[in-house]
Tab-separated table of C-alpha atoms in Angstrom:
chain	number	residue	atom	x	y	z
S	897	PRO	CA	38.805	-18.049	-25.661
S	898	LEU	CA	41.455	-16.848	-23.243
S	899	THR	CA	43.542	-14.085	-24.831
S	900	PHE	CA	46.356	-11.770	-23.767
S	901	ILE	CA	46.847	-8.150	-24.745
S	902	LEU	CA	50.371	-7.357	-25.848
S	903	THR	CA	51.904	-3.904	-25.475
S	904	GLY	CA	53.958	-1.879	-27.924
S	905	ILE	CA	56.320	0.839	-26.763
S	906	PRO	CA	54.862	2.853	-23.853
S	907	SER	CA	53.892	6.472	-24.542
S	908	LEU	CA	53.903	5.880	-28.318
S	909	PRO	CA	50.804	5.399	-30.489
S	910	MET	CA	50.290	1.852	-31.731
S	911	SER	CA	50.508	2.785	-35.410
S	912	SER	CA	53.984	4.360	-35.203
S	913	TYR	CA	55.398	3.707	-38.650
S	914	TRP	CA	58.624	5.441	-37.733
S	915	VAL	CA	59.084	2.569	-35.244
S	916	ALA	CA	57.776	-0.125	-37.587
S	917	TRP	CA	60.175	0.713	-40.426
S	918	PRO	CA	63.389	0.502	-38.338
S	919	LEU	CA	62.011	-2.693	-36.777
S	920	CYS	CA	61.510	-4.232	-40.214
S	921	CYS	CA	65.005	-3.133	-41.222
S	922	LEU	CA	66.436	-4.845	-38.130
S	923	TYR	CA	64.639	-8.102	-38.958
S	924	VAL	CA	65.768	-7.946	-42.604
S	925	LEU	CA	69.365	-7.269	-41.491
S	926	MET	CA	69.153	-10.162	-39.043
S	927	LEU	CA	67.821	-12.559	-41.708
S	928	LEU	CA	70.398	-11.499	-44.292
S	929	GLY	CA	73.322	-11.618	-41.854
S	930	ASN	CA	72.599	-15.005	-40.293
S	931	CYS	CA	71.448	-16.686	-43.514
S	932	THR	CA	74.592	-15.423	-45.283
S	933	LEU	CA	76.764	-16.848	-42.503
S	934	LEU	CA	75.018	-20.229	-42.726
S	935	TRP	CA	75.285	-20.277	-46.518
S	936	MET	CA	78.988	-19.367	-46.515
S	937	ILE	CA	79.878	-21.972	-43.891
S	938	ARG	CA	77.908	-24.618	-45.782
S	939	THR	CA	79.396	-23.899	-49.237
S	940	ASP	CA	83.003	-22.975	-48.370
S	941	HIS	CA	84.972	-26.128	-47.454
S	942	SER	CA	87.767	-24.045	-45.928
S	943	LEU	CA	85.252	-23.032	-43.218
S	944	HIS	CA	84.456	-26.638	-42.276
S	945	THR	CA	86.286	-26.413	-38.941
S	946	PRO	CA	84.995	-26.682	-35.346
S	947	MET	CA	85.009	-22.902	-34.817
S	948	TYR	CA	82.761	-22.283	-37.828
S	949	TYR	CA	80.485	-25.226	-37.034
S	950	PHE	CA	79.795	-23.617	-33.659
S	951	LEU	CA	79.326	-20.269	-35.405
S	952	SER	CA	76.687	-21.837	-37.663
S	953	MET	CA	74.905	-23.140	-34.545
S	954	LEU	CA	74.966	-19.610	-33.112
S	955	ALA	CA	73.494	-18.193	-36.331
S	956	ALA	CA	70.737	-20.833	-36.318
S	957	ALA	CA	69.887	-20.052	-32.679
S	958	ASP	CA	69.803	-16.324	-33.489
S	959	LEU	CA	67.419	-16.988	-36.372
S	960	GLY	CA	65.120	-19.041	-34.164
S	961	LEU	CA	65.163	-16.427	-31.386
S	962	SER	CA	64.285	-13.576	-33.750
S	963	LEU	CA	61.653	-15.466	-35.739
S	964	SER	CA	59.929	-16.352	-32.456
S	965	THR	CA	59.180	-12.666	-31.837
S	966	LEU	CA	58.650	-11.598	-35.447
S	967	PRO	CA	54.872	-12.351	-35.813
S	968	THR	CA	53.681	-10.411	-32.760
S	969	MET	CA	56.108	-7.509	-33.149
S	970	LEU	CA	55.070	-6.844	-36.732
S	971	ALA	CA	51.385	-7.443	-35.952
S	972	ILE	CA	51.466	-4.752	-33.255
S	973	PHE	CA	53.382	-2.057	-35.106
S	974	TRP	CA	52.028	-2.646	-38.608
S	975	PHE	CA	48.447	-3.866	-38.091
S	976	GLU	CA	47.711	-2.663	-34.517
S	977	SER	CA	46.782	-6.242	-33.588
S	978	THR	CA	47.534	-6.657	-29.894
S	979	SER	CA	45.467	-9.692	-28.872
S	980	LEU	CA	47.047	-13.142	-28.773
S	981	ARG	CA	45.427	-16.457	-27.935
S	982	PHE	CA	46.606	-18.176	-24.748
S	983	GLU	CA	47.924	-21.237	-26.588
S	984	ALA	CA	49.847	-19.098	-29.085
S	985	CYS	CA	51.315	-17.070	-26.222
S	986	ILE	CA	52.585	-20.223	-24.498
S	987	VAL	CA	54.101	-21.508	-27.753
S	988	GLN	CA	55.870	-18.198	-28.343
S	989	MET	CA	57.119	-18.094	-24.745
S	990	TYR	CA	58.423	-21.661	-25.059
S	991	PHE	CA	60.366	-20.988	-28.261
S	992	ILE	CA	61.821	-17.695	-27.001
S	993	HIS	CA	63.181	-19.250	-23.805
S	994	SER	CA	64.279	-22.465	-25.568
S	995	PHE	CA	66.278	-20.661	-28.252
S	996	SER	CA	67.730	-18.359	-25.594
S	997	ALA	CA	68.953	-21.404	-23.635
S	998	ILE	CA	70.322	-22.963	-26.839
S	999	GLU	CA	72.223	-19.785	-27.724
S	1000	SER	CA	73.697	-19.662	-24.223
S	1001	GLY	CA	74.855	-23.272	-24.599
S	1002	VAL	CA	76.422	-22.535	-27.987
S	1003	LEU	CA	78.408	-19.657	-26.448
S	1004	VAL	CA	79.789	-22.137	-23.881
S	1005	ALA	CA	80.781	-24.523	-26.677
S	1006	MET	CA	82.538	-21.681	-28.481
S	1007	ALA	CA	84.383	-20.768	-25.269
S	1008	PHE	CA	85.551	-24.393	-25.009
S	1009	ASP	CA	86.680	-24.214	-28.645
S	1010	ARG	CA	88.815	-21.128	-27.893
S	1011	PHE	CA	90.163	-22.789	-24.718
S	1012	VAL	CA	91.385	-25.863	-26.613
S	1013	ALA	CA	92.745	-23.772	-29.512
S	1014	ILE	CA	94.869	-21.575	-27.213
S	1015	CYS	CA	95.776	-23.898	-24.340
S	1016	TYR	CA	96.215	-27.146	-26.349
S	1017	PRO	CA	96.779	-26.089	-29.981
S	1018	LEU	CA	98.546	-29.333	-30.984
S	1019	ARG	CA	95.577	-31.419	-29.783
S	1020	TYR	CA	92.894	-29.164	-31.288
S	1021	THR	CA	91.830	-31.426	-34.156
S	1022	SER	CA	92.064	-34.609	-32.079
S	1023	VAL	CA	89.905	-33.176	-29.268
S	1024	LEU	CA	87.274	-31.318	-31.293
S	1025	THR	CA	86.290	-34.112	-33.655
S	1026	SER	CA	83.172	-34.121	-35.827
S	1027	SER	CA	81.617	-36.694	-33.516
S	1028	LEU	CA	82.176	-34.532	-30.437
S	1029	ILE	CA	80.759	-31.435	-32.176
S	1030	THR	CA	77.640	-33.353	-33.242
S	1031	LYS	CA	77.106	-34.717	-29.725
S	1032	ALA	CA	77.685	-31.279	-28.185
S	1033	GLY	CA	75.165	-29.686	-30.569
S	1034	GLY	CA	72.592	-32.382	-29.796
S	1035	ALA	CA	73.118	-31.993	-26.042
S	1036	ILE	CA	72.761	-28.195	-26.268
S	1037	VAL	CA	69.473	-28.457	-28.192
S	1038	LEU	CA	68.139	-31.216	-25.932
S	1039	ARG	CA	68.921	-29.208	-22.806
S	1040	GLY	CA	67.175	-26.114	-24.149
S	1041	VAL	CA	64.092	-28.096	-25.177
S	1042	CYS	CA	63.767	-30.145	-21.988
S	1043	VAL	CA	64.562	-27.496	-19.365
S	1044	VAL	CA	61.978	-25.035	-20.696
S	1045	LEU	CA	59.209	-27.599	-21.303
S	1046	PRO	CA	58.054	-27.789	-17.630
S	1047	VAL	CA	57.799	-23.968	-17.604
S	1048	ALA	CA	55.172	-24.111	-20.355
S	1049	ILE	CA	53.353	-27.068	-18.747
S	1050	LEU	CA	53.185	-25.423	-15.315
S	1051	ILE	CA	51.907	-22.070	-16.536
S	1052	LYS	CA	49.290	-23.705	-18.785
S	1053	LYS	CA	47.487	-24.989	-15.683
S	1054	MET	CA	47.360	-21.620	-13.896
S	1055	PRO	CA	44.243	-19.427	-13.616
S	1056	PHE	CA	44.593	-15.915	-15.030
S	1057	CYS	CA	43.062	-12.648	-13.866
S	1058	ARG	CA	40.698	-10.530	-15.914
S	1059	SER	CA	43.470	-8.042	-16.572
S	1060	ARG	CA	45.603	-9.948	-19.072
S	1061	ILE	CA	47.686	-7.043	-20.324
S	1062	LEU	CA	51.340	-8.011	-20.805
S	1063	SER	CA	54.087	-5.403	-20.728
S	1064	HIS	CA	55.964	-6.518	-23.855
S	1065	SER	CA	55.333	-7.122	-27.550
S	1066	PHE	CA	55.843	-10.856	-27.007
S	1067	CYS	CA	55.220	-13.428	-24.290
S	1068	LEU	CA	57.826	-13.963	-21.589
S	1069	HIS	CA	57.494	-16.258	-18.589
S	1070	GLN	CA	58.103	-13.555	-15.973
S	1071	ASP	CA	55.588	-11.277	-17.664
S	1072	MET	CA	52.861	-13.947	-17.799
S	1073	LEU	CA	53.315	-14.735	-14.100
S	1074	ARG	CA	52.302	-11.155	-13.247
S	1075	VAL	CA	48.725	-11.767	-14.412
S	1076	VAL	CA	48.246	-15.150	-12.727
S	1077	CYS	CA	45.499	-15.274	-10.090
S	1078	GLY	CA	46.902	-17.946	-7.825
S	1079	ASP	CA	49.981	-19.248	-6.083
S	1080	VAL	CA	52.958	-18.808	-8.428
S	1081	ARG	CA	55.663	-20.007	-6.031
S	1082	VAL	CA	56.219	-23.308	-7.861
S	1083	ASN	CA	56.344	-21.587	-11.241
S	1084	SER	CA	58.709	-18.886	-9.972
S	1085	LEU	CA	60.953	-21.418	-8.243
S	1086	TYR	CA	61.223	-23.671	-11.285
S	1087	GLY	CA	61.754	-20.648	-13.557
S	1088	LEU	CA	64.624	-19.536	-11.317
S	1089	MET	CA	66.072	-23.080	-11.298
S	1090	ALA	CA	65.834	-23.234	-15.104
S	1091	VAL	CA	67.750	-19.958	-15.409
S	1092	ILE	CA	70.412	-21.166	-12.954
S	1093	LEU	CA	70.774	-24.540	-14.722
S	1094	THR	CA	71.197	-22.881	-18.106
S	1095	LYS	CA	72.437	-19.288	-18.059
S	1096	GLY	CA	73.921	-19.472	-14.539
S	1097	LEU	CA	76.064	-22.552	-15.191
S	1098	ASP	CA	76.932	-21.292	-18.660
S	1099	ILE	CA	78.288	-17.999	-17.320
S	1100	LEU	CA	80.441	-19.897	-14.820
S	1101	ALA	CA	81.743	-22.209	-17.567
S	1102	ILE	CA	82.627	-19.251	-19.805
S	1103	LEU	CA	84.377	-17.456	-16.930
S	1104	LEU	CA	86.352	-20.606	-16.116
S	1105	SER	CA	87.352	-21.050	-19.765
S	1106	TYR	CA	88.588	-17.480	-20.049
S	1107	THR	CA	90.459	-17.718	-16.767
S	1108	MET	CA	92.432	-20.616	-18.233
S	1109	ILE	CA	92.795	-18.808	-21.579
S	1110	ILE	CA	94.183	-15.644	-19.926
S	1111	ARG	CA	96.650	-17.719	-17.895
S	1112	ALA	CA	97.828	-19.434	-21.081
S	1113	ILE	CA	98.140	-16.130	-22.964
S	1114	LEU	CA	100.128	-14.508	-20.143
S	1115	SER	CA	102.576	-17.420	-20.192
S	1116	ILE	CA	103.469	-16.665	-23.814
S	1117	VAL	CA	106.793	-14.812	-24.012
S	1118	SER	CA	106.331	-13.027	-27.330
S	1119	GLN	CA	104.175	-9.891	-27.195
S	1120	GLU	CA	103.115	-10.371	-30.805
S	1121	ALA	CA	102.051	-13.969	-30.152
S	1122	ARG	CA	100.036	-12.819	-27.114
S	1123	ALA	CA	98.168	-10.244	-29.185
S	1124	LYS	CA	97.499	-12.773	-31.944
S	1125	ALA	CA	96.181	-15.362	-29.473
S	1126	PHE	CA	93.918	-12.840	-27.756
S	1127	SER	CA	92.598	-11.494	-31.075
S	1128	THR	CA	91.088	-14.911	-31.841
S	1129	CYS	CA	88.821	-14.486	-28.775
S	1130	ILE	CA	87.561	-10.947	-29.439
S	1131	SER	CA	84.594	-11.979	-31.602
S	1132	HIS	CA	83.432	-14.526	-29.051
S	1133	LEU	CA	83.868	-12.089	-26.164
S	1134	CYS	CA	81.742	-9.527	-28.030
S	1135	ALA	CA	79.038	-12.161	-28.630
S	1136	VAL	CA	79.057	-13.087	-24.921
S	1137	LEU	CA	78.734	-9.466	-23.797
S	1138	ILE	CA	76.034	-8.701	-26.399
S	1139	PHE	CA	73.971	-11.671	-25.191
S	1140	TYR	CA	74.458	-11.643	-21.419
S	1141	ILE	CA	74.412	-7.915	-20.559
S	1142	PRO	CA	70.788	-7.337	-21.732
S	1143	LEU	CA	69.749	-10.727	-20.292
S	1144	ILE	CA	71.165	-10.052	-16.818
S	1145	SER	CA	69.826	-6.480	-16.834
S	1146	LEU	CA	66.336	-7.697	-17.785
S	1147	SER	CA	66.350	-10.367	-15.061
S	1148	ILE	CA	67.420	-7.830	-12.434
S	1149	ILE	CA	64.767	-5.242	-13.274
S	1150	HIS	CA	62.048	-7.919	-13.472
S	1151	ARG	CA	62.775	-8.871	-9.863
S	1152	PHE	CA	64.010	-5.640	-8.275
S	1153	GLY	CA	63.081	-2.811	-10.653
S	1154	LYS	CA	59.306	-2.767	-10.469
S	1155	HIS	CA	59.435	0.943	-9.606
S	1156	LEU	CA	61.194	1.761	-12.905
S	1157	PRO	CA	59.149	3.227	-15.790
S	1158	PRO	CA	57.614	0.683	-18.223
S	1159	LEU	CA	59.752	2.031	-21.054
S	1160	THR	CA	62.886	0.694	-19.321
S	1161	HIS	CA	61.464	-2.843	-19.168
S	1162	THR	CA	60.337	-2.673	-22.793
S	1163	LEU	CA	63.628	-1.412	-24.206
S	1164	LEU	CA	65.707	-3.974	-22.283
S	1165	ALA	CA	63.462	-6.847	-23.385
S	1166	ASP	CA	63.664	-5.697	-27.009
S	1167	ALA	CA	67.448	-5.351	-26.742
S	1168	TYR	CA	67.745	-8.851	-25.231
S	1169	LEU	CA	65.882	-10.443	-28.157
S	1170	LEU	CA	66.817	-8.223	-31.106
S	1171	VAL	CA	70.354	-6.935	-30.554
S	1172	PRO	CA	72.350	-10.246	-30.427
S	1173	PRO	CA	70.874	-11.713	-33.668
S	1174	VAL	CA	71.592	-8.462	-35.511
S	1175	LEU	CA	75.081	-7.746	-34.151
S	1176	ASN	CA	76.581	-11.266	-34.034
S	1177	PRO	CA	76.881	-11.660	-37.852
S	1178	LEU	CA	78.343	-8.147	-38.108
S	1179	VAL	CA	80.910	-8.824	-35.360
S	1180	TYR	CA	82.037	-12.151	-36.817
S	1181	SER	CA	82.075	-10.805	-40.372
S	1182	TRP	CA	84.268	-7.887	-39.328
S	1183	LYS	CA	86.674	-9.720	-37.009
S	1184	THR	CA	87.059	-13.023	-38.916
S	1185	LYS	CA	89.366	-12.727	-41.926
S	1186	ARG	CA	88.026	-15.749	-43.804
S	1187	ILE	CA	84.407	-14.576	-43.598
S	1188	ARG	CA	85.346	-10.974	-44.392
S	1189	ARG	CA	87.364	-12.082	-47.397
S	1190	ARG	CA	84.508	-14.266	-48.657
S	1191	ILE	CA	82.019	-11.391	-48.300
S	1192	LEU	CA	84.337	-9.069	-50.226
S	1193	VAL	CA	84.628	-11.671	-53.000
S	1194	LEU	CA	80.828	-11.956	-53.182
S	1195	LEU	CA	80.396	-8.176	-53.280
S	1196	CYS	CA	82.987	-7.785	-56.003
């Protein structure tokens, strides 16, 4: 059967337990952080507001993104198992890119939430109704599922070379295209279109939302009110930067940084998939008073 060979961290032996232990700690921290957020939002009725509904969607997307990479990452660093069947590789690639698109869409929804809260505070509850949040969540998931599906279908029909060594510990579309023996123009073009239709449009929507938010904040006379309004956006801004900086950097070096050492590609890919799910719960727990207060109550 057709198999791919996954790669650990370049220049390190495969059985590096000093890498495997921190990796396991990151996954445990990610699971605890996101599951705690979901549990708190579900059980605390004071958190049943649009902002926290979107936060629960973000935590669910982070869980899906991390769990998509968990089997192969742990198999490589704990059991030195680097081979992966072609079908399993396509499934992993599909879920990684789908959850990434879903998380990007959730960040747009959260930007819209902050826009309405700051620019139209009196209409906040009438605009962001439960029906609208449900429809937005369904549309975000449907977009992520449908846009990435042709990527998996197209690459499944491609012939692959004898050298099937991938440069990451998981399957990514750009990485799989490197070992295709055939014309990849259609796959590359659709992959680029999928990125533009998801991450590209999402970045523009977030920038537009924050342009309007900044204009509204600057129109506020009171300095204290300005600071308070801006402080409600800090957590979301951190989540946006944590998600998009590694993503944009990885896309750039995949297309223009082929001369860079393999370690650079590996570290950026790992940061893109591992850092946001770990840091997002920490950022929101620290910057959101309700969540921080609930955590302190649980700890005490």
